[in-house]
Amino acid sequence: QVQLVESGGGLVQAGGSLRLSCAASGSIFSVNAMSWYRQAPGKQRELVAAIANGGSTYYADSVKGRFTISRDNAKNTVYLQMNSLKPEDTAVYYCAADVYESTWYRDDYWGQGTQVTVSS
């Protein structure tokens, strides 16, 4: 089994910054893409940013230029640096990882979520 543990959420004023971390542990052979999603109250979960094993990145238009995703492959950890935060960034943030537990078996795993609240 694989576990993803997130940290770094909290309450911040508009214009402030937060850094989220998500560490994968357990039966890991290799980790492919790692991603951050968010879900605001009453809204669908949306992809915020993703990073491939080789470092290629994707950002939702709403966070481009403000958020930066990065990863430490040696630690199986993904980060999300969030700057210039806006009240509309308020949501529960989830990390996700595409994990190979062996040469032949892969699955998608999710963290438990961390609350980010941006006050105006």
Backbone as JSON, one array per atom type, in Angstrom:
{
  "sequence": "QVQLVESGGGLVQAGGSLRLSCAASGSIFSVNAMSWYRQAPGKQRELVAAIANGGSTYYADSVKGRFTISRDNAKNTVYLQMNSLKPEDTAVYYCAADVYESTWYRDDYWGQGTQVTVSS",
  "N": [[0.83, -1.2, 0.0], [0.27, 2.33, -0.48], [0.82, 5.51, 0.9], [-0.15, 8.9, 1.0], [0.8, 11.87, 2.41], [-0.17, 15.01, 3.31], [0.83, 18.4, 4.02], [0.99, 21.76, 5.36], [-1.13, 23.48, 4.84], [-3.45, 26.16, 5.73], [-4.51, 29.3, 7.24], [-4.47, 32.36, 5.59], [-3.86, 35.76, 4.68], [-5.22, 37.61, 1.91], [-3.04, 37.96, -0.84], [-0.93, 36.84, 0.42], [1.31, 34.01, 1.07], [1.64, 30.45, 0.81], [3.04, 27.2, 1.36], [2.59, 24.04, 0.22], [3.12, 20.6, 1.02], [3.6, 17.2, 0.03], [4.11, 13.96, 0.81], [4.94, 10.8, -0.39], [4.74, 7.45, 0.65], [5.54, 4.02, 1.49], [4.84, 1.02, -0.28], [6.61, 1.49, -2.81], [7.68, 1.43, -6.08], [8.22, 3.11, -8.25], [7.46, 6.57, -8.93], [5.26, 8.23, -10.98], [3.57, 10.79, -12.54], [2.82, 13.55, -10.39], [0.39, 15.38, -8.65], [-1.61, 18.29, -7.86], [-4.81, 18.91, -6.68], [-7.86, 20.76, -6.13], [-10.74, 21.47, -4.14], [-13.42, 23.46, -3.77], [-16.08, 24.57, -1.57], [-19.18, 23.34, -2.64], [-18.35, 23.09, -5.23], [-16.88, 21.35, -8.06], [-14.11, 19.06, -7.88], [-10.99, 20.23, -8.99], [-8.18, 20.19, -11.23], [-5.18, 21.6, -10.3], [-2.36, 21.82, -10.6], [0.31, 19.95, -12.1], [3.05, 17.63, -12.24], [5.41, 15.94, -14.11], [7.47, 12.95, -13.96], [9.88, 13.57, -15.13], [9.93, 16.28, -14.89], [8.37, 18.02, -16.39], [5.7, 20.38, -16.44], [2.29, 21.31, -15.6], [-0.19, 23.8, -15.42], [-3.25, 25.08, -14.16], [-5.15, 27.66, -15.73], [-6.03, 29.56, -13.94], [-4.14, 29.74, -11.94], [-1.7, 30.18, -13.02], [1.48, 31.7, -13.07], [1.32, 32.39, -10.43], [1.36, 30.13, -8.77], [3.68, 27.48, -8.09], [4.74, 24.33, -8.94], [6.72, 21.65, -7.74], [9.1, 18.95, -7.32], [10.71, 16.42, -5.35], [12.38, 13.83, -6.24], [13.92, 11.93, -4.94], [12.86, 11.89, -2.45], [10.27, 11.28, -2.91], [8.36, 13.31, -2.94], [6.11, 16.01, -3.4], [5.67, 19.48, -4.02], [3.82, 22.52, -3.55], [4.1, 25.73, -4.18], [2.48, 28.56, -3.28], [1.75, 31.72, -4.2], [0.76, 35.19, -3.94], [-1.91, 34.86, -3.09], [-5.46, 34.5, -3.43], [-8.84, 35.17, -2.34], [-10.5, 33.42, -3.76], [-8.96, 31.2, -4.03], [-9.42, 29.66, -1.89], [-9.97, 26.5, -0.57], [-10.13, 22.9, -0.19], [-7.15, 21.27, -0.56], [-5.8, 18.66, -2.42], [-3.35, 16.15, -2.84], [-2.17, 14.01, -5.45], [-0.95, 10.96, -6.8], [0.61, 9.01, -9.28], [1.46, 5.84, -9.05], [3.85, 3.27, -9.32], [3.86, 0.14, -7.91], [5.19, -2.09, -8.41], [7.0, -3.59, -11.15], [4.91, -4.14, -12.84], [2.51, -3.35, -11.72], [0.42, -0.61, -11.18], [-1.14, 2.24, -9.69], [-3.46, 4.85, -8.79], [-3.12, 7.24, -6.23], [-4.36, 9.11, -3.42], [-4.05, 11.94, -1.28], [-5.15, 12.98, 2.04], [-6.13, 15.49, 2.09], [-5.8, 19.03, 2.59], [-6.68, 21.99, 4.24], [-6.94, 25.15, 2.79], [-7.32, 28.48, 3.44], [-8.12, 31.65, 2.4], [-8.26, 34.86, 3.42], [-10.04, 37.91, 2.86]],
  "CA": [[0.0, 0.0, 0.0], [0.96, 3.61, -0.57], [0.17, 6.6, 1.6], [0.24, 10.27, 0.69], [0.54, 12.72, 3.57], [-0.03, 16.42, 2.97], [1.01, 19.36, 5.1], [1.27, 23.12, 4.93], [-2.3, 24.33, 4.68], [-3.71, 27.09, 6.83], [-5.22, 30.55, 6.99], [-3.56, 33.42, 5.16], [-4.54, 36.91, 4.1], [-5.06, 37.79, 0.48], [-1.72, 38.45, -1.18], [0.08, 36.07, 1.13], [1.87, 32.81, 0.46], [1.68, 29.18, 1.53], [3.71, 26.12, 0.65], [2.07, 22.72, 0.54], [4.0, 19.47, 0.77], [2.93, 15.9, 0.02], [5.11, 12.9, 0.77], [4.45, 9.46, -0.65], [5.51, 6.41, 1.33], [4.95, 2.68, 1.41], [5.35, 0.08, -1.28], [6.81, 2.29, -4.01], [8.73, 1.07, -7.04], [8.53, 4.41, -8.85], [6.33, 7.5, -8.95], [5.15, 8.97, -12.23], [3.08, 12.14, -12.33], [2.28, 13.97, -9.1], [-0.53, 16.48, -8.96], [-2.41, 18.95, -6.82], [-6.19, 19.26, -7.0], [-8.54, 21.47, -5.06], [-12.19, 21.44, -4.17], [-14.07, 24.48, -2.97], [-17.44, 24.18, -1.2], [-20.18, 23.42, -3.68], [-17.76, 23.01, -6.56], [-16.21, 20.1, -8.4], [-12.66, 19.02, -7.71], [-10.3, 20.66, -10.21], [-6.73, 20.05, -11.29], [-4.49, 22.88, -10.13], [-1.03, 21.73, -11.19], [0.83, 18.59, -12.17], [4.45, 17.57, -12.63], [5.83, 14.61, -14.53], [8.7, 12.46, -13.33], [11.0, 14.27, -15.73], [9.91, 17.69, -14.54], [7.4, 18.82, -17.15], [4.64, 20.86, -15.55], [1.03, 21.82, -16.11], [-0.89, 24.67, -14.47], [-4.54, 25.63, -14.54], [-5.03, 29.07, -16.09], [-6.34, 30.4, -12.79], [-3.02, 29.83, -11.01], [-0.44, 30.43, -13.75], [2.2, 32.89, -12.65], [1.22, 32.56, -8.97], [1.7, 28.86, -8.12], [4.78, 26.71, -8.66], [4.82, 22.94, -8.49], [8.06, 21.06, -7.85], [9.15, 17.63, -6.68], [11.98, 15.84, -4.96], [12.18, 12.41, -6.56], [14.59, 11.1, -3.94], [11.99, 11.83, -1.27], [8.89, 11.02, -3.37], [7.6, 14.43, -2.37], [5.73, 17.09, -4.31], [5.42, 20.75, -3.33], [3.07, 23.55, -4.27], [4.34, 27.06, -3.65], [1.36, 29.4, -3.68], [1.99, 33.14, -3.93], [-0.31, 36.12, -4.34], [-3.16, 34.11, -2.9], [-6.72, 35.22, -3.54], [-9.93, 34.47, -1.63], [-11.04, 32.34, -4.59], [-8.1, 30.02, -3.9], [-9.86, 28.91, -0.72], [-10.43, 25.16, -0.94], [-9.34, 21.78, 0.32], [-6.17, 20.88, -1.57], [-5.45, 17.25, -2.39], [-2.3, 15.7, -3.76], [-2.41, 12.72, -6.08], [0.27, 10.41, -7.39], [0.52, 7.81, -10.11], [2.54, 5.08, -8.42], [4.1, 1.85, -9.61], [4.27, -0.62, -6.73], [6.1, -3.09, -8.95], [7.18, -3.34, -12.58], [3.68, -4.37, -13.58], [1.29, -2.89, -11.06], [0.36, 0.79, -10.86], [-2.43, 2.72, -9.25], [-3.5, 6.26, -8.4], [-3.34, 7.42, -4.8], [-4.76, 10.45, -3.01], [-3.87, 12.35, 0.09], [-6.38, 13.2, 2.81], [-6.57, 16.87, 1.88], [-5.4, 20.05, 3.56], [-7.5, 23.17, 4.03], [-6.33, 26.45, 2.55], [-8.31, 29.53, 3.54], [-7.55, 32.96, 2.11], [-9.19, 35.9, 3.85], [-9.94, 39.16, 2.08]],
  "C": [[0.86, 1.25, 0.0], [0.14, 4.66, 0.17], [0.74, 7.93, 1.13], [-0.15, 11.14, 1.88], [0.85, 14.17, 3.21], [0.2, 17.26, 4.22], [1.16, 20.75, 4.5], [0.07, 24.01, 4.72], [-2.47, 25.27, 5.87], [-4.5, 28.29, 6.38], [-4.22, 31.63, 6.66], [-4.39, 34.56, 4.59], [-4.3, 36.98, 2.6], [-3.72, 38.47, 0.19], [-0.59, 37.69, -0.53], [0.49, 34.81, 0.39], [1.74, 31.61, 1.41], [2.44, 28.18, 0.68], [3.15, 24.79, 1.15], [3.1, 21.65, 0.2], [3.16, 18.19, 0.79], [3.99, 14.83, -0.18], [4.44, 11.56, 0.56], [5.36, 8.45, 0.04], [4.79, 5.08, 1.19], [5.63, 1.85, 0.34], [5.5, 0.77, -2.63], [7.97, 1.76, -4.83], [9.18, 2.33, -7.77], [7.25, 5.26, -8.84], [6.35, 8.26, -10.27], [4.65, 10.38, -11.93], [2.59, 12.34, -10.91], [1.51, 15.25, -9.34], [-1.12, 17.07, -7.69], [-3.78, 19.27, -7.41], [-6.74, 20.1, -5.86], [-10.05, 21.36, -5.25], [-12.74, 22.47, -3.2], [-15.48, 24.03, -2.64], [-18.42, 24.38, -2.35], [-19.65, 23.33, -5.09], [-17.12, 21.66, -6.79], [-14.71, 20.21, -8.13], [-12.01, 19.39, -9.04], [-8.8, 20.46, -10.08], [-6.1, 21.43, -11.22], [-3.14, 22.86, -10.85], [-0.57, 20.29, -11.17], [2.28, 18.65, -12.63], [4.8, 16.13, -12.95], [7.13, 14.22, -13.84], [9.91, 13.21, -13.85], [11.01, 15.77, -15.49], [8.96, 18.56, -15.34], [6.23, 19.17, -16.25], [3.41, 21.32, -16.32], [0.42, 22.69, -15.01], [-2.27, 25.03, -15.03], [-4.36, 27.13, -14.82], [-5.2, 29.96, -14.86], [-5.17, 30.58, -11.83], [-1.69, 30.11, -11.71], [0.18, 31.74, -13.3], [2.16, 33.13, -11.16], [1.65, 31.3, -8.22], [2.85, 28.2, -8.85], [4.79, 25.32, -8.07], [6.24, 22.43, -8.69], [8.03, 19.72, -7.13], [10.58, 17.26, -6.35], [11.83, 14.34, -5.15], [12.83, 11.5, -5.53], [13.72, 10.91, -2.7], [10.55, 11.49, -1.63], [7.94, 12.08, -2.83], [7.33, 15.47, -3.44], [5.36, 18.31, -3.47], [4.55, 21.64, -4.21], [3.31, 24.87, -3.55], [3.25, 27.97, -4.18], [1.61, 30.83, -3.23], [0.8, 33.97, -4.4], [-1.69, 35.47, -4.22], [-4.37, 35.03, -2.91], [-7.81, 34.47, -2.76], [-10.5, 33.3, -2.44], [-10.14, 31.12, -4.63], [-8.49, 29.17, -2.69], [-10.48, 27.59, -1.13], [-9.68, 24.14, -0.09], [-8.44, 21.33, -0.83], [-5.77, 19.42, -1.34], [-4.26, 16.98, -3.3], [-2.68, 14.32, -4.28], [-1.13, 12.27, -6.73], [-0.06, 9.15, -8.16], [1.73, 6.95, -9.74], [2.62, 3.66, -8.98], [4.57, 1.19, -8.31], [5.17, -1.79, -7.13], [6.25, -2.76, -10.43], [5.85, -3.35, -13.33], [2.43, -3.76, -12.96], [1.39, -1.42, -10.71], [-1.05, 1.15, -10.42], [-2.31, 4.21, -8.92], [-3.83, 6.36, -6.92], [-3.6, 8.89, -4.5], [-4.39, 10.7, -1.56], [-5.21, 12.65, 0.75], [-6.92, 14.61, 2.65], [-6.09, 17.79, 2.98], [-6.14, 21.34, 3.22], [-6.63, 24.4, 3.83], [-7.44, 27.49, 2.56], [-7.63, 30.87, 3.35], [-8.6, 34.01, 2.47], [-8.96, 37.19, 3.07], [-9.65, 40.35, 2.98]]
}
